[in-house]
PDB file of C-alpha atoms in Angstrom:
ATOM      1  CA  UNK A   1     133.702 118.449  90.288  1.00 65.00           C
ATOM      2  CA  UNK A   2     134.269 119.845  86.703  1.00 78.00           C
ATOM      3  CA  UNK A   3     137.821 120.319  87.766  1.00 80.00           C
ATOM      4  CA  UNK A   4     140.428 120.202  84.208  1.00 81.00           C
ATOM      5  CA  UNK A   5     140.620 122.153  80.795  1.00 86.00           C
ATOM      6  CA  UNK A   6     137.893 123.989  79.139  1.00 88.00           C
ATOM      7  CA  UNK A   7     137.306 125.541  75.955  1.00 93.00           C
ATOM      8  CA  UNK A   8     135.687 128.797  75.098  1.00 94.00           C
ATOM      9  CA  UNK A   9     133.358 129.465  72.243  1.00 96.00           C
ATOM     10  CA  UNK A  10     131.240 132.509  71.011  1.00 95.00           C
ATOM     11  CA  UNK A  11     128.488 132.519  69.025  1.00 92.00           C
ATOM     12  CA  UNK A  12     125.927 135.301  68.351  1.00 92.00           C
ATOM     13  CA  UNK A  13     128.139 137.457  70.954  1.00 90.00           C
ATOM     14  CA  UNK A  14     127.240 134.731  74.033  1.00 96.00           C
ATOM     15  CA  UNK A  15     130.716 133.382  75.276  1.00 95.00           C
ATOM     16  CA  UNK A  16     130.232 129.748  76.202  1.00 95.00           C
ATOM     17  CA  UNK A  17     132.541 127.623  78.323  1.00 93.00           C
ATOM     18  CA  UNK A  18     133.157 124.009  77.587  1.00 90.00           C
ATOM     19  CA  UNK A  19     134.876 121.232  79.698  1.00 87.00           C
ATOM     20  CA  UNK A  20     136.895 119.559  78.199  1.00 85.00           C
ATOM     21  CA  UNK A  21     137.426 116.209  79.848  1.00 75.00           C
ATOM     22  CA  UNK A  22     134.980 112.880  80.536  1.00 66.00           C
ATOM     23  CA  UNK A  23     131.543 115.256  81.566  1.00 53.00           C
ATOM     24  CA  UNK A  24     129.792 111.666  82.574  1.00 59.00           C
ATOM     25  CA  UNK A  25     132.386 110.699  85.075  1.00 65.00           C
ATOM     26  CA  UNK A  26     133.741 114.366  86.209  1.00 74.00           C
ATOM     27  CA  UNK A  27     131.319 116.730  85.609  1.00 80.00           C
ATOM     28  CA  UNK A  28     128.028 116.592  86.596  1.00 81.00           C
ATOM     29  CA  UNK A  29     126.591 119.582  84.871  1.00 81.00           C
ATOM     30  CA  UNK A  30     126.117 119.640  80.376  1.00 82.00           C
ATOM     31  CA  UNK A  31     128.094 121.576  78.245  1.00 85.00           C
ATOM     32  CA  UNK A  32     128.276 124.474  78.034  1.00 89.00           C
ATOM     33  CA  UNK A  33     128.908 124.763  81.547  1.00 88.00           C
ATOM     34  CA  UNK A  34     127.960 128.310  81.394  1.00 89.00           C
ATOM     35  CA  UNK A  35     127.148 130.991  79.129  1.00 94.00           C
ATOM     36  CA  UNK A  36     128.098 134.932  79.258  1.00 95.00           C
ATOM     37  CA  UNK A  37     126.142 137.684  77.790  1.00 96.00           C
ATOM     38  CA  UNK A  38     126.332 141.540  77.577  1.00 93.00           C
ATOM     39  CA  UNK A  39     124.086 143.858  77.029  1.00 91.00           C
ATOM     40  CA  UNK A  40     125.667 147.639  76.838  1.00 91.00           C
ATOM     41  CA  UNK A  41     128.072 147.587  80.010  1.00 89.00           C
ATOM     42  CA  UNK A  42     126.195 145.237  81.950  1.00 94.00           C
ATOM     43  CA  UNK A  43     126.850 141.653  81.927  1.00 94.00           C
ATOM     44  CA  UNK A  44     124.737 138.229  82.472  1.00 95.00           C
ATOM     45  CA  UNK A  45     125.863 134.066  83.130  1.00 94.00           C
ATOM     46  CA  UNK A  46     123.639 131.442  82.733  1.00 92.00           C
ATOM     47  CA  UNK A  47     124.217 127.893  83.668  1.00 88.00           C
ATOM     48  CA  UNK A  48     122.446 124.742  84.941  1.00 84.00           C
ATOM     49  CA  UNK A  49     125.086 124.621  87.794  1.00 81.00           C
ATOM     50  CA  UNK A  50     123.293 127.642  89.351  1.00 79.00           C
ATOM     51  CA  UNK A  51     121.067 125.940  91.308  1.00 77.00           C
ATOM     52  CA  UNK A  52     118.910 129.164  92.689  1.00 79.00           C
ATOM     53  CA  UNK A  53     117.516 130.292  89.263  1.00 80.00           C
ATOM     54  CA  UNK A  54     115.310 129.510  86.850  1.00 83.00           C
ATOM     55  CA  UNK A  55     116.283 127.096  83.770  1.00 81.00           C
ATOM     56  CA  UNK A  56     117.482 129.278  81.317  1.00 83.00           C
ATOM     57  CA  UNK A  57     117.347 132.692  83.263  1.00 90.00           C
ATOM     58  CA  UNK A  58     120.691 134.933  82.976  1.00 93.00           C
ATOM     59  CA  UNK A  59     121.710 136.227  86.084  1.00 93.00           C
ATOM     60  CA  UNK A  60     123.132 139.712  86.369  1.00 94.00           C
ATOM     61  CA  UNK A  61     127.254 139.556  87.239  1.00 92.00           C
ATOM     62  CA  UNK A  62     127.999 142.299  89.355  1.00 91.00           C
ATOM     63  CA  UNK A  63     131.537 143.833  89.155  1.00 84.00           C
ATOM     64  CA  UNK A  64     133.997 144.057  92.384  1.00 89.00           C
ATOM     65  CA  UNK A  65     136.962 146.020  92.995  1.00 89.00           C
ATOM     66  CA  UNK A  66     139.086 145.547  95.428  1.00 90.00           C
ATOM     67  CA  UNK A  67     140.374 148.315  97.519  1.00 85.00           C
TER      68      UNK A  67
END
């Protein structure tokens, strides 16, 4: 699901991504479909399509590298 274009927005210094197409019919999930925050190097996503937190918690994003 929620497969097609998006759009990206900022406000207030939260990026927000938007899809783009028919939401009722493809994508289950309101837009913004989720939301990215920083706060000094660390970084946090919110979104009602993660299902194991809280409405309206931001989840810490954890940085990989690959070897």
């Amino acid at each position: 699901t929620c497969i097609g274009d998006y759009s990206l927005k900022i406000n207030s210094g939260v990026l927000a991504l938007y899809y783009n197409g028919d939401e009722e019919n493809a994508c289950p999930y309101p837009s913004p479909q989720f939301e990215i925050s920083n706060k000094g190097k660390a970084y946090y996503i919110k979104g009602k399509m993660f299902s194991y937190s809280q409405p309206g918690e931001w989840l810490p994003l954890k940085r990989i590298t690959l070897k």
